[in-house]
PDB file of C-alpha atoms in Angstrom:
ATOM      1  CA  UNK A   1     108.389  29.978  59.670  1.00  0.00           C
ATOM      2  CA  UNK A   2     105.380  29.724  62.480  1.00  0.00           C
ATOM      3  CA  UNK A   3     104.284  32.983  63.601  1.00  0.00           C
ATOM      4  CA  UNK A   4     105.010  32.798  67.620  1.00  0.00           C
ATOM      5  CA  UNK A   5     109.200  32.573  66.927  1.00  0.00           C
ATOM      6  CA  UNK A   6     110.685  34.781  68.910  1.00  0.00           C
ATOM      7  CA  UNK A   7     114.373  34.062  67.072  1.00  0.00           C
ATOM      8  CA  UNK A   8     114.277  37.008  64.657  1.00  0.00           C
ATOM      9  CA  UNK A   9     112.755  39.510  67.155  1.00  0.00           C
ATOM     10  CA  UNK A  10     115.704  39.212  68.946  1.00  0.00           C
ATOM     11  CA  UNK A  11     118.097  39.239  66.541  1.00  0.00           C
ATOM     12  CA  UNK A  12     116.836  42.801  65.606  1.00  0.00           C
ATOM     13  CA  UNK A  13     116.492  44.460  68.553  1.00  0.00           C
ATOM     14  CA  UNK A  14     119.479  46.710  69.469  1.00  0.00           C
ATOM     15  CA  UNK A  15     120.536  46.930  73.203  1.00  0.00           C
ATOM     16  CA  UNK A  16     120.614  50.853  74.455  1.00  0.00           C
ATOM     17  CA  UNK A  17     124.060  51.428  76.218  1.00  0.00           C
ATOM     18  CA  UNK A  18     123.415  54.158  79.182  1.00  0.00           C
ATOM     19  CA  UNK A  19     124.106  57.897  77.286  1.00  0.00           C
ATOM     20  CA  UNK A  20     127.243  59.832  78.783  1.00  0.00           C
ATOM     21  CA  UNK A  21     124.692  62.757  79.669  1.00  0.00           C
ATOM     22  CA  UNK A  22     123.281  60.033  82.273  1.00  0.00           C
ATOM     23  CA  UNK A  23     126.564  60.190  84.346  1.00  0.00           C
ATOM     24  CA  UNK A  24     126.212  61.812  87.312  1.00  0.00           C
ATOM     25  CA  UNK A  25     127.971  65.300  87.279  1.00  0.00           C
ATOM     26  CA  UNK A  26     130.606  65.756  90.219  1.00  0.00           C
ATOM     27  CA  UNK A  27     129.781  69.242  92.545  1.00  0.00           C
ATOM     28  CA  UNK A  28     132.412  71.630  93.775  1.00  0.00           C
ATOM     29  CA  UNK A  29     136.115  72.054  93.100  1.00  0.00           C
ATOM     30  CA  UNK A  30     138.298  69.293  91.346  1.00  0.00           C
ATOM     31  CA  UNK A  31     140.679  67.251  93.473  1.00  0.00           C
ATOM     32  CA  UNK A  32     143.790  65.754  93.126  1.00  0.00           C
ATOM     33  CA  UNK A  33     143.750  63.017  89.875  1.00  0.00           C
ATOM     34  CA  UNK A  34     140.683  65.071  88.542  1.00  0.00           C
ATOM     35  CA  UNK A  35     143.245  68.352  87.984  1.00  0.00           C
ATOM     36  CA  UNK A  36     144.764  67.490  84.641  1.00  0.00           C
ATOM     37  CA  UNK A  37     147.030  70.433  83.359  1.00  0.00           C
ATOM     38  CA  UNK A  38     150.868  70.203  83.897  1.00  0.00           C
ATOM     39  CA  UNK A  39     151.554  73.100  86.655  1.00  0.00           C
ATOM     40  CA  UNK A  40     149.781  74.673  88.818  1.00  0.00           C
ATOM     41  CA  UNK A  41     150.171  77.955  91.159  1.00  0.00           C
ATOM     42  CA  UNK A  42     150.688  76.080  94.488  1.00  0.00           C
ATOM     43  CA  UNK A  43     149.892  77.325  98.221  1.00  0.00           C
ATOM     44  CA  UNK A  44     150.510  75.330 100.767  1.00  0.00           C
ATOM     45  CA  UNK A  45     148.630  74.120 103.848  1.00  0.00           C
ATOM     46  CA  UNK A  46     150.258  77.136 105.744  1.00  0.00           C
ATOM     47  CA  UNK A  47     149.105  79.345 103.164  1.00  0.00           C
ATOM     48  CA  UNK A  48     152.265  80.278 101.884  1.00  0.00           C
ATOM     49  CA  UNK A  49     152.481  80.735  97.959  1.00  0.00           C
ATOM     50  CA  UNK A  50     155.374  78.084  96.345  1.00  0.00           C
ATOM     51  CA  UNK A  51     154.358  79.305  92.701  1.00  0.00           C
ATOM     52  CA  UNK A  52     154.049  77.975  89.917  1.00  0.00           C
ATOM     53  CA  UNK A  53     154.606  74.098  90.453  1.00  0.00           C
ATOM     54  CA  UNK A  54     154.731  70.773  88.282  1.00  0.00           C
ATOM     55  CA  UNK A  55     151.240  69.283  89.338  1.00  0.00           C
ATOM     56  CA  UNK A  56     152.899  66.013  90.026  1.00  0.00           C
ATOM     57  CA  UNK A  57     154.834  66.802  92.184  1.00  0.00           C
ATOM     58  CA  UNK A  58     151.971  69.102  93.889  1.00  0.00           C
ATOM     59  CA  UNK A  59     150.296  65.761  94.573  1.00  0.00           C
ATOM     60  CA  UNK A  60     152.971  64.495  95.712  1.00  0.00           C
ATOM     61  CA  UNK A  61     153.199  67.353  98.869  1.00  0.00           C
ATOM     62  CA  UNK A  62     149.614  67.064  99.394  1.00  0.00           C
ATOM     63  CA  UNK A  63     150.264  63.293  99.366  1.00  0.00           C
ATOM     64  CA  UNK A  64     153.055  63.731 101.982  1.00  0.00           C
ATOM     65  CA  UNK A  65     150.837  66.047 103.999  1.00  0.00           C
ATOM     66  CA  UNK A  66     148.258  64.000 104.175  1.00  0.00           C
ATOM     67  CA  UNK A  67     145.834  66.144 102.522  1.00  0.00           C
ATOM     68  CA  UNK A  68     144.168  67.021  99.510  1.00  0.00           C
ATOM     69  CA  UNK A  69     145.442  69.286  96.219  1.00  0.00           C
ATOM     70  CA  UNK A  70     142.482  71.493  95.550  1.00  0.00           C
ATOM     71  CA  UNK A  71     141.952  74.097  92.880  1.00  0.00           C
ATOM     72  CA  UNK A  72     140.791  76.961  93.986  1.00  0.00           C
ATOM     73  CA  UNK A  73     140.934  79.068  90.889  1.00  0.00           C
ATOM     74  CA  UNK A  74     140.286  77.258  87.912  1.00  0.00           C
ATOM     75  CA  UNK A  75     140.145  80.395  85.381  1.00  0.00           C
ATOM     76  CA  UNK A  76     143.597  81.678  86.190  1.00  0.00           C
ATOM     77  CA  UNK A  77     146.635  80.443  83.911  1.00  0.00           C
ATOM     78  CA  UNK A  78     148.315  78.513  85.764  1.00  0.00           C
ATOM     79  CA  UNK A  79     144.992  77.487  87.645  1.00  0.00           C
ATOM     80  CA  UNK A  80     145.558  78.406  91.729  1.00  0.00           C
ATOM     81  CA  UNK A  81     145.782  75.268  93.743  1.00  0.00           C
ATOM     82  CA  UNK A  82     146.038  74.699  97.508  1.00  0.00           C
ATOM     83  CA  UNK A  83     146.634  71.885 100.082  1.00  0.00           C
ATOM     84  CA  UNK A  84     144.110  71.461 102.270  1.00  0.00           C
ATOM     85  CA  UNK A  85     141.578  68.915 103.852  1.00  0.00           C
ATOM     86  CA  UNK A  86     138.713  68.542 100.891  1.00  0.00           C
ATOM     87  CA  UNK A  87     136.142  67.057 102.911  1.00  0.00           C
ATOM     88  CA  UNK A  88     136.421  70.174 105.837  1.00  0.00           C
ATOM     89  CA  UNK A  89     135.931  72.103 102.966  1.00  0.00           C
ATOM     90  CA  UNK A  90     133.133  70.607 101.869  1.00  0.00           C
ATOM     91  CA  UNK A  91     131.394  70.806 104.920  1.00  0.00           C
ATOM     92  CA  UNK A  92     132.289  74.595 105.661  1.00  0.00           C
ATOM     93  CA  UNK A  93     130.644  75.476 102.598  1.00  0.00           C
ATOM     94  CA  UNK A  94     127.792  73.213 102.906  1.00  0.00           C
ATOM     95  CA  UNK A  95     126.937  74.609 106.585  1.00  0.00           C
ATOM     96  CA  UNK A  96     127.474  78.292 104.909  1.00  0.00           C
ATOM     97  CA  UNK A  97     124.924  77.548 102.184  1.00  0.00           C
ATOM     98  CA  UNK A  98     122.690  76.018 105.042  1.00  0.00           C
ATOM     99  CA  UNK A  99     123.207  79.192 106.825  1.00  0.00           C
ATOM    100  CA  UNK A 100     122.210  81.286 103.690  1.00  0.00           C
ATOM    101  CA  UNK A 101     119.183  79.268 103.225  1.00  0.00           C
ATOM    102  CA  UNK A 102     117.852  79.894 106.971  1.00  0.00           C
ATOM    103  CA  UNK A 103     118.315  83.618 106.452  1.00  0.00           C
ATOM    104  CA  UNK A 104     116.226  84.198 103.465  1.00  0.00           C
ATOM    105  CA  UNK A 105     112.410  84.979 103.570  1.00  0.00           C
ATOM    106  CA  UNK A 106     110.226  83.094 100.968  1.00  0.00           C
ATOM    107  CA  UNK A 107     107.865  85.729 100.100  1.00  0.00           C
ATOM    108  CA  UNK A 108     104.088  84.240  99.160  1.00  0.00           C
ATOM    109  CA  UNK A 109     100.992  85.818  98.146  1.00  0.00           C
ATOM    110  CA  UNK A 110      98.318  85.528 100.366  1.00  0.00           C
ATOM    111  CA  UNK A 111      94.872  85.983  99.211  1.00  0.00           C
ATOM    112  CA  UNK A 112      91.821  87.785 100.525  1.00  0.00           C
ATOM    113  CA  UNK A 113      88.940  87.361  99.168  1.00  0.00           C
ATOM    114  CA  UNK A 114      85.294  89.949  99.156  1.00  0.00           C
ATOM    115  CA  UNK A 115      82.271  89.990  97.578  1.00  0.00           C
ATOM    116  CA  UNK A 116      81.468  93.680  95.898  1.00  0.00           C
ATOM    117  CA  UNK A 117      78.559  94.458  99.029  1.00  0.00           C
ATOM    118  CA  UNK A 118      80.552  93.902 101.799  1.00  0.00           C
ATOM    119  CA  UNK A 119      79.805  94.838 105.242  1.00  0.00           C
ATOM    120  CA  UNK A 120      81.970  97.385 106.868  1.00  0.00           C
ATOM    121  CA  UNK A 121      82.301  95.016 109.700  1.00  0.00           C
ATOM    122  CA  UNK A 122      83.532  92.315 107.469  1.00  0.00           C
ATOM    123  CA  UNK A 123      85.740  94.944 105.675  1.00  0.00           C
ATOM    124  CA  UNK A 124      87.855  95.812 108.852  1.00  0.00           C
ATOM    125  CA  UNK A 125      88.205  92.199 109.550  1.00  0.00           C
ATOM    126  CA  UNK A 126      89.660  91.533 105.963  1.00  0.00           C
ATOM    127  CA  UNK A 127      91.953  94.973 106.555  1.00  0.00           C
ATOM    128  CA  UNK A 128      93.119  93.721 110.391  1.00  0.00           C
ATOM    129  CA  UNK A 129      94.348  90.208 107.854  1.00  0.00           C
ATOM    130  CA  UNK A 130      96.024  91.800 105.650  1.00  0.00           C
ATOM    131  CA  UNK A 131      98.249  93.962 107.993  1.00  0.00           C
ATOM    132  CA  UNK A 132      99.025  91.240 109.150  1.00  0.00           C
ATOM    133  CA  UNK A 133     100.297  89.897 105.907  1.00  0.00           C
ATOM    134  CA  UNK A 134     101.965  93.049 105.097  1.00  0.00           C
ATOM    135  CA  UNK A 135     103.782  92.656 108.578  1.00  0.00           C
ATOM    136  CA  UNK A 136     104.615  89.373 108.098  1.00  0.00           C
ATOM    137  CA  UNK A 137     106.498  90.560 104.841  1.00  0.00           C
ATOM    138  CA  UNK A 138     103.731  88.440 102.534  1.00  0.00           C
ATOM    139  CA  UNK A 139     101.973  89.981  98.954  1.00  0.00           C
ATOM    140  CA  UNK A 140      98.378  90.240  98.947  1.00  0.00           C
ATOM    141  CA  UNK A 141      96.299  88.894  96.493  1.00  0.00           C
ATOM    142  CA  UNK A 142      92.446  91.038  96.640  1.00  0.00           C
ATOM    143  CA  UNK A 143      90.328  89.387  94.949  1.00  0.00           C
ATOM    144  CA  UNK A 144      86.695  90.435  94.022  1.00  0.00           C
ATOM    145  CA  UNK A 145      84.084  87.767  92.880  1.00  0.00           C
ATOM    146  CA  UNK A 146      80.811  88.822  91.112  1.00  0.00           C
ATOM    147  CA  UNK A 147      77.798  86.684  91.470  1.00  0.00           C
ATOM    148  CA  UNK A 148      74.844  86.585  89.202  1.00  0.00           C
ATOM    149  CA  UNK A 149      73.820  90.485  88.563  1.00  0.00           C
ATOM    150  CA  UNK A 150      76.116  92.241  90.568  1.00  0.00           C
ATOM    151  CA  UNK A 151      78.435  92.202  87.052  1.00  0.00           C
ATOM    152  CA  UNK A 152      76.333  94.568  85.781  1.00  0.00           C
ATOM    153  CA  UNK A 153      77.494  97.328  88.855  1.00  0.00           C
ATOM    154  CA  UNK A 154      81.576  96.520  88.498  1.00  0.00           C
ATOM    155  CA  UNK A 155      81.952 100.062  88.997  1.00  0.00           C
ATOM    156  CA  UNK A 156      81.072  99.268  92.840  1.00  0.00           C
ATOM    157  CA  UNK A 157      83.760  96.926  93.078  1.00  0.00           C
ATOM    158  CA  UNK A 158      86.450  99.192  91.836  1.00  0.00           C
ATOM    159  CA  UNK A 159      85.077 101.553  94.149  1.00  0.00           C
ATOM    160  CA  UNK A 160      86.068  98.834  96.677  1.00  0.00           C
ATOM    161  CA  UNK A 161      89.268  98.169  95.658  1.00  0.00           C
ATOM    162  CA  UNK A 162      90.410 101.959  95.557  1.00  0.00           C
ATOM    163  CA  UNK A 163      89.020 102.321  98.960  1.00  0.00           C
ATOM    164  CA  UNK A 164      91.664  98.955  99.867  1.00  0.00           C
ATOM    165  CA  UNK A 165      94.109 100.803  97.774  1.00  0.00           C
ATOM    166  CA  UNK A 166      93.816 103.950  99.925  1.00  0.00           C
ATOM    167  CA  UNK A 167      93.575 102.436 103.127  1.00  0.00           C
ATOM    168  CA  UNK A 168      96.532 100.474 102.550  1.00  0.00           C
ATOM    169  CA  UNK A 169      98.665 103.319 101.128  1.00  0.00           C
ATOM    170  CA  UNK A 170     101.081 103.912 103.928  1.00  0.00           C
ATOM    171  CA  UNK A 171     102.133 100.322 104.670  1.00  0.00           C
ATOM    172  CA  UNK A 172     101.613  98.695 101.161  1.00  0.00           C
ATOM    173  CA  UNK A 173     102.125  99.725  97.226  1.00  0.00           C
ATOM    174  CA  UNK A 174      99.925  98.426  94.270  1.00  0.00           C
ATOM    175  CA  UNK A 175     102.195  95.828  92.310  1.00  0.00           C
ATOM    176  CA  UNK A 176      99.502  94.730  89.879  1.00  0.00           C
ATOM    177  CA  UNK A 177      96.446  97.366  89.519  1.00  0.00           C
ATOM    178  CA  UNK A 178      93.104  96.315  89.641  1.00  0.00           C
ATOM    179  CA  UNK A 179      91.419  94.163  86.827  1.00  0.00           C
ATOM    180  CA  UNK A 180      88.735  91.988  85.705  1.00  0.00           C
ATOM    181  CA  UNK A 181      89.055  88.398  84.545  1.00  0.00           C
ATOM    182  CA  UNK A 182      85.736  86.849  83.533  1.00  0.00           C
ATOM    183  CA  UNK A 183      83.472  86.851  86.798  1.00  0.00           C
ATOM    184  CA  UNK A 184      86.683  88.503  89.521  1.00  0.00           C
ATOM    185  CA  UNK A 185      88.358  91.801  89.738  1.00  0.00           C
ATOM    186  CA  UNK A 186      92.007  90.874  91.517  1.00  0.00           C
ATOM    187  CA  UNK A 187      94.877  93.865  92.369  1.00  0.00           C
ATOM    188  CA  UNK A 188      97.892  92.911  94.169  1.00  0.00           C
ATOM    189  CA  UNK A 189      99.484  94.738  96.656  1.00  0.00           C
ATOM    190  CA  UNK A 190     102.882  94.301  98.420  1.00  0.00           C
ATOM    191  CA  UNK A 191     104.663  95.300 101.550  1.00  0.00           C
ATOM    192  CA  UNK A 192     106.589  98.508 101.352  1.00  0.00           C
TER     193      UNK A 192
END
């Protein structure tokens, strides 16, 4: 057989059918067809509890009332179902996550950084920042680089970083105390 034939390659490759775990996965309650168990604990649109009911004929009403059979409480035996308008649903809880979402406060870490001989001048500048920060209900990252031989005096900048310690004390608490990684000395403070 001549080497460019192409028959036999395809007659051994296999064709890859799409996996089940690729199907997209449906959010929120089940609906209508999706409920599959044979009664359910029915309330109606009115909120009035029928009890427990043959799901067809649950459909059915919701059918008739132009709305949708929801289930509301899967876990419960039978599983609590009520008519009501799925998609206004949908949307109540979607603008109640939204309004969740726009209450929270995403907390960083902001960094300052000093070098171990720092002016004093420079110092309250760095301090007036990172009241800020604490105000603004941000962590603070201090960190402390060494340059050429001022690792041999790393007692001076842990003198440093106790003095930010103490003149943070009232408006901030140590979450990580002070230590040295290779050429920096970093403590992190937060907000109290």
């Amino acid at each position: 057989m001549p080497r460019g034939n192409h028959e036999t390659f395809k007659e051994n490759t296999t064709i890859r059918r799409p996996y089940k775990a690729d199907a997209p996965v449906k959010e929120g309650p089940r609906s209508n067809r999706e409920i599959r168990v044979p009664r359910v604990q029915l309330i109606n649109a009115e909120g009035d509890n029928l009890g427990p009911t043959p799901t067809e004929q649950a459909l059915a009403m919701a059918e008739e009332a132009g709305l949708d059979l929801v289930e509301i409480s899967p876990n419960s035996d039978p599983p609590v179902c009520k008519i009501l308008d799925l998609g206004k649903l949908k949307y109540a809880n979607q603008k109640k996550a939204a309004e969740a979402r726009k209450k929270q406060k995403v907390v960083e870490i902001k960094e300052i950084k000093m070098r171990p001989n720092i002016d004093t001048h420079d110092y309250e500048v760095k301090m007036k920042a990172m009241n800020r920060f604490f105000d603004e209900g941000d962590k603070v990252r201090v960190t402390l680089r060494f340059r050429g031989r001022e690792m041999a005096h790393q007692e001076l900048g842990m003198k440093l970083l106790m003095q930010v310690k103490e003149d943070t004390q009232e408006i901030a608490k140590v979450e990580a105390e002070p230590k040295l990684e290779g050429r920096q000395m970093m403590m992190v403070l937060a907000p109290r």
